[in-house]
Amino acid sequence: MTVPLPTSMPSAPSADPRPEPPGQDHGLSGLQGFLRPRGIALLGISGRSENLMARPLRYLVEHGYTGGIYPVNPNYEELVGQRCYPALADVPGPVDLVLVLVAADRVEDAIRQAAAAGASAAVVYASGFAEVGPEGLALQQRLAAVARETGVRVLGPNCQGFLYAPTGVVATFTAAADRPLTSDSGVAYVGQSGAVGGSVLDLATDMGLGLSFWASTGNQADLDLVAVSQELLEDPAIRVLMLYVEATDDGQAYASLARRARETGKQLVVLRSGRSSAGRRAVASHTGSMLGDDVAFVLTSEEHGVVLVHDIDELLSVAALLSTGKRSEGRRVAVVTTSGGAGSLAADQCEDLGLEMPELSADTQDRLRPLIPAFGALANPVDVTAQLFNRGAHAFGDVCRIVADDPSVDAIAVFVTMVVGDAGARLAEDLVATAAKLPVPLLVGWIAGQELTTEGRRVFREAGIPVFGSVGDVARAAARMAAPAHRGTAPALPPSPEVPAARVRELLGADAVDGPELLRAIGIAQPSSTLVTTPEAARDAVAALPGPGVLKLAAGDLAHKSEVGGVRVGVAAEEAAAVFTELVDAARRHHVPDVEGVLVQELIPPGTELILAATAGRDGFPPVITVGLGGVTTELYRDLASGLAPVSPERAWSMLRGLRAWPLLAGFRGAPPADVAAAVDAVVRLSQAAVAGGERLAEFEVNPLIVGARGGGATAVDVLVRTTGHRAPLGE
């Protein structure tokens, strides 16, 4: 959010006569100055109550901050009942945090004053920095330099500030802080958008989820989202951390954050936006264009158990559910409902999202039978019918407790329809009490109007339990919370081979990358090949093969030869010269540039065709390795699985196992199983080459990799390599 500051701010205080302290340790310890400051100075605080920059002072007073509060403005003697000081140097008590409420061109001096006053932390709200163009960027770079020089940690600029409920530090101007705030949820939020952040805070309060910490990081001249989050993971008051991420340019730092969250037993819930920019970068990559825009971010998150959500309501509801300390250990959901129709809809939604709805055990059904009328349902979904409410105030909760005892249940989804008014309020009280005692998460969907369910929803809100408005919303939240689907146990596989990293770097550094030589260097099999430039040479090359050959147009980085008629299979020697001429003519008709000739290859026996690719790492993330159903239908089916390089044999097997085409490899309808071990070996070798190539490699793609029957090996039939400095054909 852009924050315009008034131009009539008081003039800058005079320079502090005390000597400026040397640069302090610029480590994360400075963040404690934000969370637990002994005193807070508000430099340039506005005296006009209608001004946004007057709010931080009022919020500190109203929300009960007990440390020193020091407004600094020479035009006032008192503001909001607090003595006002003419300059920061005049503040009598210790100051750990300075709220910088002056315009952009005065911020650099304000940070120096903060350092001179002994502060370790500052919030810069003003806009007018990198978001406005080159001049603002230069101003922001100077701000960052001053922060490094003085050791003052800076949140912002162009941010809405932060709050930390345990100590009453409400250092923000968002109107969402006008509402009462609580600190007992253990849920924190850090986001890169001020406007989205304000909405998150307001919606969280509305649903009864009091945030322990909230911050908008703005332009991130010094402290960024990851740095703030790393400190929060060490805070015992925080159990769940919500992140709103627009850009991540340090993949290693994000991976470290996600890893630390798992180590500390904290849960990260992440909403990612701004993926379109990554998508535009991926256009340069043939395989990358088929992947998700932020596939490396997603893979890193999944590797460390981060919960990824797709909208603000999911961010809040999933965080609220996880704050109870319960996360689904698997993907098995039991549905308890007052409506058979809602149960059927839930079954459909769960199946679409890869969730299971197992039949409850005979013992569980026997325990349920006395509570549920004969015209209800016991197996899953459990349809209690409206008659259940005649059996007492706690009957619905009793059903949920019985269902939760079933060993096949990882989560319970409750769907209530038109149970409204006083009956709805009593049901809400029963479910709140029940949820606290269950060993598994309980999700509540109430499919009824707000007006008729006001009291019941208040009960859920006061307990911090989200109420979903549709069957689909419940199913999606259950899917987000669930553990990843189990792909099975990999068979015994050989250890990871080692590729010659120095040779890979040498080949990728050449002006024209030799694709076949690169494949030979890393040990991936390929058919015998000869590049020819005349019809006669094509005839002689095919004649030298043990049987018919394959002729392919060799031209630059042409990725789709078949689309221009550039591939012929099963060509006999006597046909080769004519086919050569036809391929060259086709290239001319389609204006294909950089035609080098025709590649004559040995014809490989049929097998399962895969695509195997490595796309360069971006923004500090490692390269992404992708495997999928290959050949000319690759982009049609987009049956792909990805992992981060380097890929272990077990991970490579899991990627193959996750393909919809896996039955073709396992042996479909009596066909012999494919040589999966050879395919795994090729995936691992290519992933190691991607790591060895480092910044030199943009993309390395094999399509197809023909996987023969078990024992028949895997052969790279076509290969494409693109380097970061240029695009070059590899063996095509």
XYZ file of C-alpha atoms in Angstrom:
732
model
C 0.000 0.000 0.000
C 1.292 3.473 -0.820
C 1.238 5.722 2.223
C 1.214 9.445 1.411
C 2.556 11.452 4.319
C 1.518 15.074 4.870
C 3.894 17.721 3.600
C 3.345 19.899 6.670
C 5.283 17.707 9.089
C 7.384 19.618 11.616
C 10.956 20.329 10.675
C 13.594 17.759 11.495
C 14.893 17.870 15.061
C 18.351 19.315 15.524
C 21.291 16.944 15.363
C 21.945 14.965 18.531
C 25.122 16.322 20.181
C 25.987 12.885 21.539
C 28.531 10.946 19.448
C 26.999 8.445 17.076
C 27.606 4.859 18.235
C 29.667 2.585 16.022
C 27.810 0.115 13.815
C 26.031 -2.427 15.956
C 25.768 -6.156 15.336
C 23.356 -6.384 12.407
C 22.114 -9.842 13.376
C 18.529 -10.856 14.030
C 18.837 -10.116 17.736
C 17.823 -6.556 16.878
C 14.305 -7.810 16.227
C 13.762 -8.050 19.961
C 13.675 -4.266 19.882
C 10.422 -4.605 17.963
C 8.823 -7.255 20.163
C 9.847 -6.190 23.666
C 10.968 -2.556 23.599
C 11.508 -0.729 26.869
C 10.462 2.495 25.208
C 8.958 3.596 21.888
C 9.551 7.002 20.313
C 7.176 8.279 17.614
C 9.299 10.618 15.504
C 7.177 13.172 13.601
C 3.859 12.023 15.086
C 0.903 13.954 13.690
C -1.250 15.984 16.035
C -4.311 15.758 13.776
C -6.499 12.899 14.914
C -7.863 12.309 11.403
C -4.356 11.749 10.029
C -3.309 8.130 9.497
C 0.023 8.901 11.126
C -1.743 9.806 14.378
C -3.049 6.279 14.837
C 0.104 4.516 16.116
C 0.200 6.676 19.244
C -3.475 6.110 19.978
C -3.156 2.371 19.401
C -0.197 2.043 21.770
C -2.205 3.723 24.499
C -5.484 1.918 23.838
C -3.969 -1.558 23.527
C -2.112 -1.321 26.782
C 1.573 -1.010 25.957
C 3.232 -0.481 29.357
C 6.697 0.723 28.321
C 7.716 4.306 27.742
C 5.746 6.141 25.046
C 7.512 9.213 23.682
C 5.804 11.327 20.983
C 8.365 13.557 19.233
C 7.025 16.733 17.634
C 8.173 20.245 18.550
C 4.737 21.712 17.754
C 2.928 20.022 20.669
C 3.402 19.699 24.407
C 1.052 16.727 24.792
C -0.667 14.214 22.516
C -3.210 11.540 23.577
C -2.319 12.179 27.201
C 1.417 11.649 26.581
C 4.071 14.327 27.018
C 5.486 15.379 23.640
C 9.212 16.030 23.115
C 10.747 18.541 20.684
C 13.509 16.177 19.514
C 14.473 12.529 19.861
C 17.577 13.593 21.781
C 15.275 15.077 24.465
C 13.549 11.782 25.295
C 14.512 10.901 28.886
C 13.993 7.148 28.999
C 15.552 4.251 27.101
C 14.277 3.967 23.522
C 14.551 0.607 21.746
C 12.041 1.218 18.950
C 11.508 4.344 16.839
C 8.396 4.742 14.705
C 9.564 6.959 11.857
C 6.588 9.070 10.785
C 8.402 11.582 8.595
C 8.488 11.895 4.805
C 10.831 9.844 2.632
C 13.538 12.482 2.173
C 13.995 12.745 5.971
C 14.081 9.040 6.786
C 17.843 8.572 6.424
C 18.509 11.239 9.035
C 15.797 9.773 11.273
C 17.576 6.394 11.335
C 20.816 8.083 12.355
C 18.974 9.857 15.158
C 17.455 6.541 16.256
C 20.901 4.969 16.426
C 22.241 7.931 18.419
C 19.385 7.475 20.884
C 20.368 3.834 21.388
C 17.457 2.303 19.479
C 17.954 -1.046 17.813
C 14.773 -1.049 15.722
C 12.743 1.314 13.552
C 9.594 1.208 11.449
C 9.512 3.375 8.309
C 5.952 3.918 7.064
C 6.567 6.501 4.338
C 6.168 5.792 0.648
C 8.312 7.387 -2.047
C 11.041 4.764 -2.252
C 11.727 1.982 -4.773
C 8.053 1.733 -5.706
C 8.133 5.176 -7.399
C 11.132 4.755 -9.706
C 14.909 5.278 -9.918
C 15.096 8.261 -7.564
C 13.101 6.418 -4.946
C 15.240 3.323 -5.430
C 18.377 5.357 -4.763
C 16.755 6.713 -1.599
C 15.913 3.168 -0.492
C 19.453 1.974 -1.155
C 20.788 4.762 1.052
C 18.310 3.750 3.758
C 19.552 0.165 3.583
C 23.163 1.365 3.800
C 22.416 3.479 6.875
C 20.692 0.522 8.510
C 23.798 -1.619 7.946
C 26.107 1.140 9.128
C 24.239 1.907 12.351
C 22.953 -1.570 13.165
C 19.359 -0.313 13.449
C 17.017 -2.958 12.039
C 14.427 -1.356 9.772
C 10.947 -2.609 8.927
C 9.746 -0.984 5.704
C 9.698 1.493 4.090
C 6.249 1.807 2.529
C 4.758 -0.553 5.088
C 1.847 -0.566 7.523
C 3.963 -1.574 10.513
C 3.379 -4.404 12.956
C 1.824 -5.471 16.225
C 2.881 -7.906 18.931
C -0.046 -8.632 21.208
C 1.818 -10.218 24.168
C 3.516 -6.879 24.940
C 0.824 -4.547 23.578
C 3.076 -3.112 20.871
C 0.618 -1.964 18.203
C 2.843 0.022 15.867
C 0.617 0.322 12.822
C -1.866 2.673 11.203
C -4.212 0.053 9.720
C -7.819 0.620 10.710
C -8.039 -3.089 11.510
C -6.261 -2.305 14.799
C -9.288 -0.282 15.941
C -10.856 -3.579 17.017
C -10.037 -5.409 20.254
C -6.998 -7.656 19.851
C -6.199 -10.841 21.744
C -2.918 -12.695 22.048
C -3.805 -16.243 23.009
C -4.074 -17.905 19.586
C -0.372 -18.485 18.990
C -0.920 -17.515 15.335
C 1.269 -14.912 13.620
C 1.139 -13.269 10.211
C 3.864 -11.698 8.068
C 3.065 -10.386 4.599
C 4.525 -8.344 1.788
C 1.349 -6.360 1.093
C 0.028 -3.740 3.453
C -3.501 -3.780 2.035
C -3.761 -7.567 2.131
C -2.258 -7.540 5.599
C -4.881 -5.128 6.908
C -7.612 -7.355 5.514
C -6.033 -10.432 7.103
C -5.930 -8.735 10.511
C -9.534 -7.574 10.239
C -10.857 -10.916 9.006
C -8.904 -12.786 11.663
C -10.467 -10.640 14.371
C -13.880 -11.127 12.796
C -13.558 -14.931 12.936
C -12.280 -14.885 16.516
C -8.653 -15.625 15.657
C -6.595 -13.201 17.716
C -3.176 -12.824 16.120
C -0.180 -12.842 18.433
C 1.943 -11.050 15.837
C 1.139 -9.226 12.610
C 3.426 -7.339 10.233
C 3.549 -5.861 6.763
C 7.124 -5.751 5.482
C 6.630 -3.247 2.654
C 9.657 -2.621 0.425
C 11.971 -4.673 2.665
C 14.991 -2.360 2.507
C 16.464 -4.189 5.498
C 14.295 -6.772 7.231
C 12.440 -8.983 4.805
C 9.649 -11.477 5.289
C 12.022 -14.398 5.837
C 14.175 -12.574 8.390
C 11.153 -11.546 10.466
C 9.711 -15.041 10.230
C 12.953 -16.689 11.331
C 12.869 -14.711 14.566
C 9.217 -15.535 15.167
C 9.908 -19.267 14.931
C 12.082 -18.923 18.026
C 9.285 -17.214 19.982
C 7.466 -19.663 22.304
C 4.293 -17.551 21.952
C 4.027 -18.489 18.246
C 2.788 -21.919 17.103
C 1.500 -21.182 13.606
C 2.949 -18.651 11.176
C 0.955 -17.372 8.195
C 2.890 -15.842 5.305
C 1.664 -13.812 2.342
C 4.451 -13.976 -0.241
C 4.604 -11.935 -3.429
C 8.264 -12.484 -4.300
C 11.043 -14.674 -2.966
C 14.494 -13.930 -4.353
C 16.452 -16.057 -1.875
C 15.340 -19.657 -2.188
C 18.008 -20.879 0.204
C 16.775 -18.549 2.938
C 13.172 -19.670 2.385
C 14.226 -23.334 2.502
C 16.121 -22.652 5.737
C 13.006 -21.025 7.203
C 10.791 -23.964 6.234
C 13.340 -26.426 7.608
C 13.567 -24.531 10.898
C 9.779 -24.478 11.230
C 9.725 -28.259 11.054
C 12.610 -28.541 13.541
C 10.827 -26.328 16.073
C 7.465 -28.029 15.619
C 5.914 -24.830 14.257
C 3.594 -24.806 11.249
C 3.996 -22.530 8.235
C 0.879 -21.703 6.185
C 1.760 -19.823 3.001
C -0.318 -17.900 0.482
C 1.726 -17.142 -2.635
C 0.792 -14.534 -5.235
C 2.633 -12.736 -8.003
C 3.411 -16.012 -9.750
C 2.843 -14.531 -13.188
C 6.274 -12.889 -13.197
C 7.891 -16.278 -12.663
C 5.669 -17.590 -15.415
C 7.013 -15.009 -17.843
C 10.563 -16.103 -17.049
C 9.595 -19.723 -17.620
C 8.452 -19.001 -21.178
C 12.078 -19.264 -22.275
C 12.054 -22.893 -21.158
C 10.256 -25.537 -23.199
C 9.619 -27.815 -20.228
C 9.298 -24.907 -17.791
C 6.370 -23.568 -19.767
C 4.438 -26.739 -18.879
C 5.159 -26.506 -15.164
C 3.578 -24.354 -12.498
C 4.968 -20.844 -12.446
C 6.467 -21.329 -9.003
C 7.233 -25.039 -9.060
C 10.556 -24.700 -7.189
C 8.839 -22.728 -4.419
C 6.081 -25.329 -4.201
C 8.517 -28.262 -4.141
C 10.612 -26.622 -1.430
C 7.483 -25.990 0.625
C 6.218 -29.547 0.247
C 9.619 -30.983 1.143
C 9.462 -29.316 4.558
C 5.761 -29.742 5.338
C 4.650 -26.183 4.592
C 0.890 -25.871 4.033
C 0.201 -23.996 0.800
C -3.181 -22.295 0.385
C -4.781 -20.450 -2.499
C -6.760 -17.593 -0.947
C -7.045 -15.402 2.136
C -9.984 -17.304 3.606
C -8.024 -20.565 3.339
C -4.985 -18.915 4.915
C -6.984 -17.911 7.972
C -9.137 -21.005 8.357
C -6.272 -23.475 7.971
C -4.132 -21.488 10.421
C -6.989 -21.455 12.945
C -7.406 -25.220 12.641
C -3.669 -25.848 12.987
C -3.460 -23.582 16.046
C -5.186 -26.375 17.979
C -2.042 -28.448 17.487
C -3.854 -31.013 15.342
C -2.962 -31.809 11.746
C -4.268 -34.719 9.733
C -1.761 -37.571 9.751
C -3.232 -38.898 6.520
C -5.845 -38.150 3.880
C -8.760 -40.142 5.323
C -11.831 -38.054 6.142
C -15.023 -39.057 7.942
C -18.099 -36.976 7.165
C -20.808 -36.456 9.780
C -23.850 -34.599 8.490
C -27.486 -33.764 9.072
C -28.112 -34.120 5.333
C -27.623 -37.111 3.069
C -27.287 -34.743 0.130
C -24.475 -32.804 1.784
C -22.758 -36.093 2.510
C -22.921 -37.089 -1.155
C -21.536 -33.719 -2.225
C -18.730 -34.110 0.304
C -17.844 -37.529 -1.093
C -17.568 -36.065 -4.592
C -15.452 -33.109 -3.450
C -13.118 -35.297 -1.386
C -12.510 -37.648 -4.296
C -11.728 -34.729 -6.599
C -9.133 -33.464 -4.095
C -7.447 -36.824 -3.561
C -8.965 -37.382 -0.102
C -10.230 -40.776 0.999
C -13.536 -41.502 2.733
C -12.989 -44.997 4.162
C -15.863 -47.112 5.381
C -16.003 -47.055 9.172
C -15.259 -50.309 10.945
C -18.009 -52.681 12.004
C -17.238 -51.898 15.650
C -17.642 -48.145 15.036
C -20.925 -48.702 13.223
C -22.185 -50.880 16.096
C -21.417 -48.070 18.544
C -23.212 -45.532 16.341
C -26.317 -47.642 15.711
C -28.126 -46.812 19.018
C -27.770 -43.078 18.297
C -28.786 -42.909 14.634
C -32.238 -43.784 13.266
C -32.555 -46.772 10.950
C -33.117 -44.465 7.971
C -29.783 -42.720 8.629
C -26.385 -43.918 7.410
C -23.489 -45.352 9.402
C -20.680 -46.276 7.028
C -19.253 -42.855 5.913
C -20.731 -40.386 5.287
C -22.535 -40.674 8.613
C -26.011 -39.195 8.156
C -27.359 -38.537 11.643
C -30.673 -37.045 10.317
C -32.612 -34.380 12.181
C -33.965 -37.058 14.541
C -30.640 -37.143 16.360
C -31.465 -33.884 18.123
C -34.268 -35.630 20.006
C -31.665 -37.763 21.809
C -30.165 -34.989 23.941
C -27.994 -31.907 23.809
C -24.743 -33.813 23.325
C -25.835 -36.468 20.851
C -24.057 -34.871 17.864
C -20.838 -34.562 19.841
C -21.167 -38.186 20.966
C -21.340 -39.269 17.326
C -18.221 -37.281 16.482
C -16.304 -38.766 19.405
C -17.202 -42.303 18.334
C -16.186 -41.607 14.735
C -12.881 -40.063 15.865
C -12.026 -43.292 17.707
C -12.057 -45.229 14.437
C -8.418 -45.981 13.455
C -9.160 -45.230 9.791
C -10.065 -41.564 10.448
C -7.551 -38.709 10.131
C -10.059 -35.821 10.206
C -13.771 -35.240 10.704
C -15.817 -32.935 8.496
C -19.153 -31.904 9.981
C -21.876 -30.516 7.722
C -24.870 -28.856 9.318
C -27.742 -27.618 7.184
C -30.846 -25.834 8.501
C -30.238 -26.306 12.207
C -30.804 -22.692 13.231
C -31.802 -20.432 16.090
C -31.494 -21.795 19.620
C -31.001 -25.336 18.324
C -28.092 -24.130 16.211
C -26.530 -22.351 19.179
C -26.774 -25.499 21.324
C -25.232 -27.555 18.549
C -22.387 -25.045 18.270
C -21.692 -25.310 22.009
C -21.676 -29.107 21.751
C -19.255 -29.093 18.811
C -16.915 -26.564 20.449
C -16.665 -28.752 23.538
C -16.226 -31.857 21.406
C -13.522 -30.406 19.131
C -11.298 -29.703 22.127
C -11.368 -33.386 23.136
C -10.916 -35.065 19.760
C -7.531 -36.501 18.727
C -8.108 -35.402 15.107
C -9.079 -32.060 13.508
C -12.758 -31.210 13.258
C -13.936 -28.967 10.410
C -17.379 -27.387 10.453
C -19.464 -26.460 7.449
C -22.732 -24.655 8.192
C -24.868 -24.376 5.098
C -27.456 -21.883 6.296
C -27.944 -18.124 6.263
C -26.083 -15.801 8.592
C -29.212 -14.193 10.039
C -30.708 -17.448 11.311
C -27.412 -18.723 12.733
C -26.009 -15.571 14.340
C -25.841 -16.917 17.891
C -24.355 -20.242 16.887
C -21.700 -18.571 14.772
C -20.841 -16.322 17.725
C -20.158 -19.439 19.798
C -17.758 -20.758 17.176
C -16.133 -17.335 16.772
C -15.436 -16.959 20.486
C -13.800 -20.390 20.429
C -11.680 -19.438 17.399
C -13.175 -22.234 15.280
C -13.694 -21.295 11.613
C -17.098 -21.990 10.085
C -17.118 -22.768 6.376
C -19.991 -21.766 4.148
C -19.869 -24.587 1.605
C -19.035 -28.255 1.181
C -16.212 -27.380 -1.186
C -14.588 -24.966 1.277
C -14.451 -27.688 3.935
C -13.024 -30.248 1.523
C -10.340 -27.855 0.299
C -9.286 -26.976 3.843
C -9.112 -30.682 4.727
C -6.946 -31.291 1.659
C -4.576 -28.456 2.573
C -4.108 -29.820 6.087
C -3.666 -33.429 5.026
C -0.326 -35.145 4.697
C 0.830 -35.744 1.100
C -0.463 -38.852 -0.618
C 1.778 -41.877 -0.008
C 3.339 -43.159 -3.224
C 4.343 -46.522 -1.835
C 7.739 -47.846 -0.841
C 10.463 -47.831 -3.438
C 12.066 -51.180 -4.240
C 15.750 -51.752 -3.578
C 17.604 -49.418 -5.934
C 21.310 -48.970 -6.708
C 22.995 -46.014 -4.979
C 23.202 -42.680 -6.756
C 25.774 -42.699 -9.559
C 28.337 -39.922 -9.774
C 28.634 -37.876 -12.961
C 31.872 -36.068 -13.903
C 30.959 -32.557 -12.781
C 34.059 -30.913 -14.259
C 33.379 -32.459 -17.674
C 29.745 -31.310 -17.562
C 30.828 -27.735 -16.837
C 33.403 -27.901 -19.618
C 30.835 -29.073 -22.186
C 28.268 -26.468 -21.129
C 30.865 -23.729 -21.426
C 31.510 -24.469 -25.112
C 30.239 -22.123 -27.809
C 28.263 -24.987 -29.352
C 27.181 -27.582 -26.840
C 27.615 -31.168 -28.047
C 24.457 -32.935 -26.902
C 25.493 -36.537 -27.590
C 28.812 -35.935 -25.867
C 27.010 -34.526 -22.822
C 24.808 -37.625 -22.658
C 27.872 -39.868 -22.972
C 29.641 -37.922 -20.236
C 26.839 -38.454 -17.721
C 26.177 -42.057 -18.744
C 22.733 -41.923 -20.370
C 22.417 -44.352 -23.294
C 21.597 -43.062 -26.760
C 21.280 -44.561 -30.239
C 24.131 -44.350 -32.691
C 23.792 -41.088 -34.645
C 25.363 -39.418 -37.661
C 24.832 -35.832 -38.795
C 24.704 -35.703 -42.605
C 24.523 -32.767 -44.985
C 23.864 -34.443 -48.347
C 21.324 -36.991 -49.659
C 24.134 -39.413 -50.528
C 25.566 -39.227 -47.015
C 22.089 -39.946 -45.604
C 21.839 -43.095 -47.788
C 25.261 -44.318 -46.684
C 24.543 -43.642 -43.000
C 21.302 -45.658 -43.028
C 23.004 -48.476 -44.948
C 25.553 -48.734 -42.133
C 22.807 -49.382 -39.559
C 21.609 -52.915 -38.681
C 18.116 -52.030 -39.930
C 15.915 -49.088 -40.929
C 16.819 -45.717 -39.467
C 15.250 -42.539 -38.145
C 15.908 -39.250 -39.943
C 15.436 -35.964 -38.048
C 15.889 -32.392 -39.101
C 18.852 -30.825 -37.262
C 18.131 -27.129 -36.869
C 19.006 -24.810 -34.018
C 16.935 -25.337 -30.905
C 13.875 -26.584 -32.778
C 11.916 -28.334 -30.022
C 8.980 -29.662 -32.077
C 10.427 -31.270 -35.210
C 7.266 -33.246 -35.933
C 5.222 -30.037 -36.251
C 7.225 -29.026 -39.333
C 7.394 -32.542 -40.784
C 10.955 -32.898 -39.582
C 10.946 -36.555 -38.444
C 10.697 -39.814 -40.421
C 10.798 -43.227 -38.744
C 11.662 -46.605 -40.311
C 13.527 -45.234 -43.322
C 15.292 -47.842 -45.495
C 18.653 -47.126 -47.130
C 17.172 -46.842 -50.613
C 14.685 -44.198 -49.328
C 17.125 -42.152 -47.314
C 18.306 -39.752 -50.032
C 14.757 -38.779 -51.002
C 13.715 -38.407 -47.356
C 16.725 -36.168 -46.726
C 15.571 -33.836 -49.519
C 11.977 -33.849 -48.211
C 13.107 -32.865 -44.711
C 15.255 -29.999 -45.970
C 12.406 -28.789 -48.212
C 10.018 -28.919 -45.210
C 12.416 -26.780 -43.209
C 12.536 -24.266 -46.042
C 8.728 -24.110 -46.341
C 8.352 -23.507 -42.597
C 11.191 -20.962 -42.515
C 13.151 -22.998 -39.984
C 16.407 -21.127 -39.197
C 19.881 -22.533 -38.617
C 19.405 -25.815 -40.513
C 22.563 -27.879 -40.019
C 21.529 -30.978 -41.883
C 19.789 -34.223 -41.006
C 20.515 -36.540 -38.118
C 20.463 -40.247 -38.983
C 19.811 -42.447 -35.951
C 19.502 -46.111 -35.155
C 15.860 -47.150 -34.731
C 15.234 -48.050 -31.087
C 12.650 -50.788 -30.373
C 9.308 -49.491 -29.041
C 8.900 -48.905 -25.320
C 7.344 -46.460 -22.879
C 8.236 -42.935 -23.931
C 9.094 -40.446 -21.190
C 10.203 -36.841 -21.143
C 13.056 -36.051 -18.793
C 14.160 -32.470 -18.169
C 16.099 -30.151 -15.915
C 15.212 -26.459 -15.782
C 17.581 -23.970 -14.229
C 17.141 -22.857 -10.666
C 15.925 -19.274 -10.198
C 15.854 -16.870 -7.277
C 18.197 -19.020 -5.230
C 16.217 -22.243 -5.652
C 17.914 -25.384 -7.028
C 17.196 -26.736 -10.522
C 13.880 -28.502 -11.044
C 13.898 -32.035 -12.429
C 10.794 -33.144 -14.307
C 9.728 -36.528 -15.637
C 6.528 -37.356 -17.451
C 4.799 -39.100 -20.296
C 6.891 -38.200 -23.338
C 6.833 -38.221 -27.101
C 4.651 -36.007 -29.261
C 1.790 -36.093 -26.721
C 3.788 -34.574 -23.859
C 2.093 -31.171 -23.968
C -1.307 -32.722 -24.655
C -1.431 -34.866 -21.517
C 0.937 -32.859 -19.285
C 1.423 -35.891 -17.097
C 4.423 -34.596 -15.144
C 6.097 -34.973 -11.763
C 8.898 -32.781 -10.469
C 11.563 -32.740 -7.787
C 14.448 -30.532 -6.702
C 17.952 -31.402 -7.862
C 19.829 -33.458 -6.956
C 17.248 -36.244 -7.005
C 17.896 -39.452 -5.066
C 16.990 -42.835 -6.598
C 14.110 -43.129 -4.128
C 12.780 -39.695 -5.049
C 13.127 -40.480 -8.768
C 11.115 -43.683 -8.263
C 8.451 -41.737 -6.344
C 8.194 -39.207 -9.172
C 7.650 -41.996 -11.694
C 5.190 -43.695 -9.346
C 3.175 -40.465 -9.141
C 2.515 -40.292 -12.887
C -0.875 -41.196 -14.263
C 1.116 -43.196 -16.815
C 2.697 -45.354 -14.087
C 0.666 -48.446 -15.120
C 2.471 -48.352 -18.488
C 5.757 -48.721 -16.616
C 4.451 -51.258 -14.115
C 2.998 -53.520 -16.838
C -0.466 -52.671 -18.141
C -2.973 -55.370 -19.123
C -0.477 -58.155 -19.391
C 2.350 -56.141 -20.924
C 5.790 -56.836 -19.428
C 6.993 -54.322 -16.822
C 9.326 -51.615 -18.082
C 12.904 -51.175 -16.958
C 11.994 -48.721 -14.191
C 15.451 -49.033 -12.624
C 17.010 -47.757 -15.860
C 14.561 -44.833 -15.977
C 15.381 -44.002 -12.347
C 19.092 -44.068 -13.166
C 18.583 -41.630 -16.067
C 16.598 -39.232 -13.852
C 19.306 -39.271 -11.184
C 22.125 -38.744 -13.697
C 20.386 -35.818 -15.362
C 19.682 -34.219 -11.969
C 23.348 -34.435 -11.038
C 24.297 -32.869 -14.366
C 21.907 -29.997 -13.624
C 23.626 -29.364 -10.291
C 27.063 -29.581 -11.876
C 26.057 -27.181 -14.654
C 25.113 -24.511 -12.153
C 24.407 -21.103 -13.683
C 25.573 -22.232 -17.109
C 22.586 -24.508 -17.682
C 19.195 -23.083 -18.631
C 17.516 -26.311 -19.744
C 18.469 -29.904 -20.446
C 15.700 -32.003 -21.972
C 15.471 -35.567 -23.242
C 12.311 -36.381 -25.201
C 11.659 -39.144 -25.656
C 13.563 -41.372 -23.291
C 12.445 -44.795 -24.515
C 12.238 -47.232 -21.622
C 12.359 -50.837 -22.755
C 11.045 -53.926 -21.033
C 12.724 -54.918 -17.768
C 16.410 -55.402 -18.493
C 16.144 -53.516 -21.783
C 17.490 -50.220 -20.475
C 16.454 -46.634 -21.237
C 17.656 -44.742 -24.310
C 17.675 -40.983 -24.921
C 16.422 -40.581 -28.480
C 16.300 -36.796 -28.696
C 18.003 -34.141 -26.602
C 17.844 -30.369 -26.306
C 20.166 -28.176 -24.255
C 19.971 -24.459 -23.702
C 22.629 -22.552 -21.853
C 22.253 -19.214 -20.137
C 24.481 -17.368 -22.588
C 22.916 -18.727 -25.745
C 20.701 -21.454 -27.119
C 22.437 -24.319 -28.839
C 21.258 -27.572 -30.419
C 22.385 -30.795 -28.850
C 22.570 -33.753 -31.121
C 19.487 -32.844 -33.112
